[in-house]
Tab-separated table of C-alpha atoms and ligand atoms in Angstrom:
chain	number	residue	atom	x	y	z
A	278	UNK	CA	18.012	-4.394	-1.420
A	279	UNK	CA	14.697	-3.196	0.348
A	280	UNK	CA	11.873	-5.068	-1.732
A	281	UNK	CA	10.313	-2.836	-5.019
A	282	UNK	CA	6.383	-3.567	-5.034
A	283	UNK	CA	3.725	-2.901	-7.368
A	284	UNK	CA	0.250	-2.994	-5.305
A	285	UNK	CA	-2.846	-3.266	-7.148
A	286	UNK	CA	-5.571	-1.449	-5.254
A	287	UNK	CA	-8.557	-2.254	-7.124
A	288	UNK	CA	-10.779	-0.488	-4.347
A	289	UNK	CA	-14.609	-1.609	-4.992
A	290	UNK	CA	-14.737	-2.628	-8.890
A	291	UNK	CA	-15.078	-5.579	-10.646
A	292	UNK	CA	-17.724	-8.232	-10.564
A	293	UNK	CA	-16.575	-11.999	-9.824
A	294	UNK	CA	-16.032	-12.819	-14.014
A	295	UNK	CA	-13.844	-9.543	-14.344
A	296	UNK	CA	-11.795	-10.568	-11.226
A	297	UNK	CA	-11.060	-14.113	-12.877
A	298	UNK	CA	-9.879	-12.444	-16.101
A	299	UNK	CA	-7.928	-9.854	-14.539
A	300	UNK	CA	-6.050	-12.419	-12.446
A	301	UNK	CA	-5.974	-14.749	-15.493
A	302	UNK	CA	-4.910	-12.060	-17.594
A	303	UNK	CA	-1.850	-11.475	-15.331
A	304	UNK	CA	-0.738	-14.902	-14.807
A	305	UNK	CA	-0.772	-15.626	-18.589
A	306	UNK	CA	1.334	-12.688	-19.220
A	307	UNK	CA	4.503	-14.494	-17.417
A	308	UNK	CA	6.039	-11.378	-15.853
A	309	UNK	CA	9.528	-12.451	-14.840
A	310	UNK	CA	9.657	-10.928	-10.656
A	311	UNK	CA	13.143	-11.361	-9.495
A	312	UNK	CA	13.745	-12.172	-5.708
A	313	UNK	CA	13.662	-8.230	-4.671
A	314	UNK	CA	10.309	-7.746	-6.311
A	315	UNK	CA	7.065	-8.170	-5.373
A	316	UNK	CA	3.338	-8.098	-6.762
A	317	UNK	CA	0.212	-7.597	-4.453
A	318	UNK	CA	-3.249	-7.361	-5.271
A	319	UNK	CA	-5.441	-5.756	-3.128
A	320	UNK	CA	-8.595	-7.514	-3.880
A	321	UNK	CA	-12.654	-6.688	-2.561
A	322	UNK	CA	-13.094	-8.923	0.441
A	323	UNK	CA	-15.221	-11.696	-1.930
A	324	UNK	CA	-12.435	-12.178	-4.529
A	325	UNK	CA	-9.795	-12.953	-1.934
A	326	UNK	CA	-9.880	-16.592	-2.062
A	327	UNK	CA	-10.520	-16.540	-5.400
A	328	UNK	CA	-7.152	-14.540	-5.991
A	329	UNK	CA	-4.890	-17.050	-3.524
A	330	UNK	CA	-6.309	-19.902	-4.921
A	331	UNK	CA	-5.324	-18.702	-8.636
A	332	UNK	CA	-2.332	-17.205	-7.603
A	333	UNK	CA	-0.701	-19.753	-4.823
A	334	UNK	CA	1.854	-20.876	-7.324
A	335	UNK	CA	3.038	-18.253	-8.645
A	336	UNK	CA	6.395	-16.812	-7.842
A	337	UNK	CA	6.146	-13.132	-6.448
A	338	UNK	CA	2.666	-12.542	-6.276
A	339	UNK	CA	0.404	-11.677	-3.035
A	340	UNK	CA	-3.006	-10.826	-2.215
A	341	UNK	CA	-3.956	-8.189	0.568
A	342	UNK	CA	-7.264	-6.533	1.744
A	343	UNK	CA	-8.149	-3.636	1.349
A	344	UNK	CA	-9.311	-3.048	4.937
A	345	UNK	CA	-9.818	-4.909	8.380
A	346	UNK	CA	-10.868	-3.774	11.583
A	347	UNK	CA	-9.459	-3.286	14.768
A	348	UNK	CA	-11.051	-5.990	17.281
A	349	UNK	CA	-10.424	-9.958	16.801
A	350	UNK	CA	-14.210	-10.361	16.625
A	351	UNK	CA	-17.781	-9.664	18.172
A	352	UNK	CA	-20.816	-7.593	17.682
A	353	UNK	CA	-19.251	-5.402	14.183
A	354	UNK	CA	-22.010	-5.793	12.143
A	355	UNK	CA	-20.127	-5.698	8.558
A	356	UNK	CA	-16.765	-5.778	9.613
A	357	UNK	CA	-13.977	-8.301	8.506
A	358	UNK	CA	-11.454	-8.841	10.934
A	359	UNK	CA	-7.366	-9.972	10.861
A	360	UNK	CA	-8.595	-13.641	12.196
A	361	UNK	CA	-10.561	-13.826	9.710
A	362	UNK	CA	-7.619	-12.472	6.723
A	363	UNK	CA	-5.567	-14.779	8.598
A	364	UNK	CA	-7.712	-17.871	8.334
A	365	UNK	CA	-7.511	-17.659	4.973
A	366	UNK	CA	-3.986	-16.628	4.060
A	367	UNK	CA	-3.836	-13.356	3.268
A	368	UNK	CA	-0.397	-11.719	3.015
A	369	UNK	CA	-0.979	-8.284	3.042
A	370	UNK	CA	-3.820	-5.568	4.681
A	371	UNK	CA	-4.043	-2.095	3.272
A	372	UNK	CA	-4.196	0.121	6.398
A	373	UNK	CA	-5.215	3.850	6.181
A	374	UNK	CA	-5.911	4.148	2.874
A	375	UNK	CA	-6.896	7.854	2.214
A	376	UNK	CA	-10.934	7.024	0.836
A	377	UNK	CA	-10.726	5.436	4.472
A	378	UNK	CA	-9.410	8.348	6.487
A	379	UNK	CA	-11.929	10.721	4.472
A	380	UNK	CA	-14.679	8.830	3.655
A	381	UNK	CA	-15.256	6.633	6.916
A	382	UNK	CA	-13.048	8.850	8.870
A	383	UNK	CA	-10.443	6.464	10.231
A	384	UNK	CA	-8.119	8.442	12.151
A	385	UNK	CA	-4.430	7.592	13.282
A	386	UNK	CA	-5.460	6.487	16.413
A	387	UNK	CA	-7.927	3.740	15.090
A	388	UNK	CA	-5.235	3.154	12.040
A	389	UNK	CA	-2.045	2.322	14.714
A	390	UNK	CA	-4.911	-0.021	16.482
A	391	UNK	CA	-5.303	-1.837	12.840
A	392	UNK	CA	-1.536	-1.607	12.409
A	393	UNK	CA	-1.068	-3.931	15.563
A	394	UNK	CA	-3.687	-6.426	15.306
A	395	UNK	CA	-2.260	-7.250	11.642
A	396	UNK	CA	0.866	-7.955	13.166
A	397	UNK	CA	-0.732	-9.845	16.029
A	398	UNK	CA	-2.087	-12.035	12.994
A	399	UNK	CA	0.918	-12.441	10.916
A	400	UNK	CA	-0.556	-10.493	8.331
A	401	UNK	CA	2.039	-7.366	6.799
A	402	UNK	CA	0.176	-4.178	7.261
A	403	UNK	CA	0.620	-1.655	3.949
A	404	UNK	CA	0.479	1.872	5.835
A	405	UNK	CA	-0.838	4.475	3.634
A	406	UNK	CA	-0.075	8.028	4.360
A	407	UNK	CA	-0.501	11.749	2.477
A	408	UNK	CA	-1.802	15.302	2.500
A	409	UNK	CA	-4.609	16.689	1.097
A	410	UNK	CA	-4.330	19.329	-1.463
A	411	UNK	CA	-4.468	22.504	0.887
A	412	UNK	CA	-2.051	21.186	3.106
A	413	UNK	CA	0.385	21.054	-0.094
A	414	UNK	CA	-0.844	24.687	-0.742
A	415	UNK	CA	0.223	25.829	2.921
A	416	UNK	CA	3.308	23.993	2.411
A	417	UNK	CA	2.877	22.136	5.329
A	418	UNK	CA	2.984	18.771	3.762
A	419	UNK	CA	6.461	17.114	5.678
A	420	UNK	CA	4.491	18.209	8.950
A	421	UNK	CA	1.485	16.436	8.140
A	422	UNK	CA	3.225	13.281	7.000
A	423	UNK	CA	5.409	12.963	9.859
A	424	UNK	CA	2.245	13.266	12.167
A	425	UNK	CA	0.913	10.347	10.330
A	426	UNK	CA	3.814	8.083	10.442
A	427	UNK	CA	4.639	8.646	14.256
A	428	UNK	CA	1.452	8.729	15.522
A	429	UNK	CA	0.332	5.197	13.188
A	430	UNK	CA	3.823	3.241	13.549
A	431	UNK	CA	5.782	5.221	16.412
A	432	UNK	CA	4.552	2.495	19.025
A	433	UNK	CA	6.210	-0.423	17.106
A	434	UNK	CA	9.591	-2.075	17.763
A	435	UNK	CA	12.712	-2.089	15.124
A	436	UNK	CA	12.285	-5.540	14.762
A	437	UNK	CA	7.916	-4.934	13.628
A	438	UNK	CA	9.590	-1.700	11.109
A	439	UNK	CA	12.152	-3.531	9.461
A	440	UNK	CA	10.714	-4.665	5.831
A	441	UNK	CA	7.506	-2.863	6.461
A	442	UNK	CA	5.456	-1.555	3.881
A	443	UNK	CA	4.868	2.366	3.592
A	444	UNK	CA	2.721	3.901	0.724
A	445	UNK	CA	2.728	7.578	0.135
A	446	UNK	CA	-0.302	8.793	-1.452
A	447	UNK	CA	-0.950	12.425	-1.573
A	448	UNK	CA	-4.473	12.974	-1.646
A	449	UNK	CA	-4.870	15.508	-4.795
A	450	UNK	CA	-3.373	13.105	-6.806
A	451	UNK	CA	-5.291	9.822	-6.265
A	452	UNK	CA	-7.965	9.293	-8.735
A	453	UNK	CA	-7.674	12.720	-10.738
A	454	UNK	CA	-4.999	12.534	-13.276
A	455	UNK	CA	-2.599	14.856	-11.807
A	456	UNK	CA	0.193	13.066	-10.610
A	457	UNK	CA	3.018	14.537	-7.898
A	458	UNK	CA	6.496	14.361	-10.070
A	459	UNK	CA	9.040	12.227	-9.598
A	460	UNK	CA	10.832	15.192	-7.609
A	461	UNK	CA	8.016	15.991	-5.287
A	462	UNK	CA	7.962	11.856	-4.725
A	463	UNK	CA	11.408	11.241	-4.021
A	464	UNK	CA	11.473	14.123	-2.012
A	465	UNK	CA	8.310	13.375	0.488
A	466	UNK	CA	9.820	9.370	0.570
A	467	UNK	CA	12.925	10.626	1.765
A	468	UNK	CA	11.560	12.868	4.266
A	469	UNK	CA	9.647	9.789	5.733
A	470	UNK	CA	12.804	7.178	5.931
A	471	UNK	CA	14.520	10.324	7.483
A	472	UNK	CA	11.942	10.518	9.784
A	473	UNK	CA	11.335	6.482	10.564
A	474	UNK	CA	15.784	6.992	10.626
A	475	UNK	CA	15.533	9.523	13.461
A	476	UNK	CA	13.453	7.538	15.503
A	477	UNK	CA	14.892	3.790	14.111
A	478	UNK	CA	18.239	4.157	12.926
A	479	UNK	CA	19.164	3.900	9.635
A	480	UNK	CA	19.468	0.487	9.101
A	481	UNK	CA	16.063	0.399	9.657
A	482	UNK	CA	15.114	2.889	7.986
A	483	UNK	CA	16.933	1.276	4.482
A	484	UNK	CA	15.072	-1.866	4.876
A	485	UNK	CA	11.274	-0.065	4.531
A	486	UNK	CA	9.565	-0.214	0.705
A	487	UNK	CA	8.073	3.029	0.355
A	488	UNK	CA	5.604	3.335	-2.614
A	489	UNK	CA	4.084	6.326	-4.056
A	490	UNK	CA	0.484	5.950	-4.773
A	491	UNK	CA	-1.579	8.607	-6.935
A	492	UNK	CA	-2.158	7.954	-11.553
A	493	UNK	CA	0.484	5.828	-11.501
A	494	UNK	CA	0.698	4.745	-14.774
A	495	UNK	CA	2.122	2.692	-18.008
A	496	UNK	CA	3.351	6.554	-19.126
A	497	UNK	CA	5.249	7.504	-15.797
A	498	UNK	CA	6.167	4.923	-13.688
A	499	UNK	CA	9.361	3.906	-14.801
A	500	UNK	CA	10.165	7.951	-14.298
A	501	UNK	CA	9.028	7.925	-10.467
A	502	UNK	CA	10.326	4.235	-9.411
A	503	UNK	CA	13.178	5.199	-10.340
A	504	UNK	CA	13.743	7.886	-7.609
A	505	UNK	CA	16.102	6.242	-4.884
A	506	UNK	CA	13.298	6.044	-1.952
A	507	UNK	CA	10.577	5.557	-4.276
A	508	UNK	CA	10.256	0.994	-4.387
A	509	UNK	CA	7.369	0.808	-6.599
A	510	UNK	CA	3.607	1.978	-6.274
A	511	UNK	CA	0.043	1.526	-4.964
A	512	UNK	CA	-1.838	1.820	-7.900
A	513	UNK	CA	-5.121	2.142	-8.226
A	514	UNK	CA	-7.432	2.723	-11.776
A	515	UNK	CA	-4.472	1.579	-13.453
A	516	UNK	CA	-4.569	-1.421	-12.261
A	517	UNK	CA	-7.513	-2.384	-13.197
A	518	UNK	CA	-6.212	-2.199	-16.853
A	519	UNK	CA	-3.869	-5.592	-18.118
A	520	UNK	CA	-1.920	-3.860	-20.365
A	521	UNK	CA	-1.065	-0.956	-17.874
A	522	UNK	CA	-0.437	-2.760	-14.821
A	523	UNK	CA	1.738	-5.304	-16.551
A	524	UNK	CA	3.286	-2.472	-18.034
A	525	UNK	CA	3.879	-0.547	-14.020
A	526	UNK	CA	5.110	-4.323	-13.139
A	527	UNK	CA	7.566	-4.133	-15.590
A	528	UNK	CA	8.704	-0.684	-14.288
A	529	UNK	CA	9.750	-1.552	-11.158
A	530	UNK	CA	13.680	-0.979	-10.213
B	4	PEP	C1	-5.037	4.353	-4.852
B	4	PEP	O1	-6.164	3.888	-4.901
B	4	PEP	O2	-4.324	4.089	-3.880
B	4	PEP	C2	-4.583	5.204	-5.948
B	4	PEP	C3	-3.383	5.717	-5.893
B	4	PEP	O3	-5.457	5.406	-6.979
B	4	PEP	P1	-5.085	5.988	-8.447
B	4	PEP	O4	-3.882	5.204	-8.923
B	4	PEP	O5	-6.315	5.716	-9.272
B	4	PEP	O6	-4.778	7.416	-8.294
């Protein structure tokens, strides 16, 4: 079974003390993860050694970035790079994110560029994907995804796809409440293994964790993980919340 993940994107909030008690806060509750589960906490760059220090010992949980850039090092004022997420032991590195594409106007290009120095660091890239809300109004949504995924991943070999980590997030639903239903989630996730299939084979295909991503929460996860291609979520406000995200943890299949 392809791994079911619940990714905690907690984007830029908490100060240091709320980090510690979030993390603490998790670890106390003694979620049981089985072998086909995961947890991953995408953590602001100054709480990431913080969070694999707490968390080295604990059975099924990673940390990831939120971000990294595309060169090894250099003149990038402000930049972190996957040397540096490497150094330190990072597991994970959200790529693409949708506040990324839109707000500092990463573009799939840049985003494939990302995609390949994380695996030139032996650091799992989480490839984020999703239309905006007028694309979903045209109806043009499958089109738009596909672009994503083939222009982002289409370079890499079978052997780089196989257990990689997808995350669908359809852009009017991150941050505002209104979440896709299970239906319109199940049915965008398969649309993207079909389209990693047609270019991968199937096998392939079966072994990527697709998450959906956009209010995720205690109330409806357990309705949307359960879709077949849906393994788990990138959540975001949620997760900031104990209760809620131990709650989405619990969903998972
Ligand atoms: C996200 O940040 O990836 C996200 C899905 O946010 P939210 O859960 O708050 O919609």
């Amino acid at each position: 079974m392809r791994k079911q993940i619940a990714a905690a994107n907690w984007k830029m909030n908490c100060t240091l003390q709320q980090a510690k008690e979030l993390i603490d806060g998790l670890i106390n509750e003694n979620i049981r993860i089985s072998p086909d589960q995961e947890v991953i906490l995408a953590v602001p760059f100054p709480y990431l050694m913080l969070a694999k220090e707490k968390l080295k010992n604990i059975n099924g949980f990673k940390v990831a970035a939120q971000n990294c850039y595309s060169q090894t090092s250099g003149a990038f004022t402000g930049e972190v790079s996957a040397v540096m997420l490497q150094s330190i032991g990072v597991d994970y590195v959200i790529i693409g994110h949708s506040e990324r594409r839109e707000i500092f106007g990463e573009q799939n290009k840049m985003l494939s560029e990302k995609v390949n120095i994380c695996f030139g660091h032996g650091i799992k890239p989480i490839y984020c994907c999703g239309e905006p809300l007028q694309i979903r109004e045209n109806e043009t949504q499958n089109e738009f995804v596909s672009a994503q995924i083939k222009e982002g991943l289409f370079h890499l070999n079978s052997s780089q796809l196989e257990n990689f980590v997808i995350a669908y997030e359809p852009i009017w639903a991150i941050g505002t409440g209104k979440t896709a239903t299970a239906d319109q989630a199940q049915e965008m996730q398969a649309h993207i293994r079909n389209v990693l299939a047609e270019k991968y084979g199937n096998e392939v295909a079966e072994t990527i964790s697709i998450l959906y991503g956009g209010s995720v929460k205690a109330g409806n996860a357990k309705g949307i993980f359960g879709k077949p291609d849906v393994d788990g979520g990138l959540v975001g406000g949620a997760s900031l919340n104990l209760a809620e995200f131990s709650a989405i943890i619990k969903s998972l299949k």
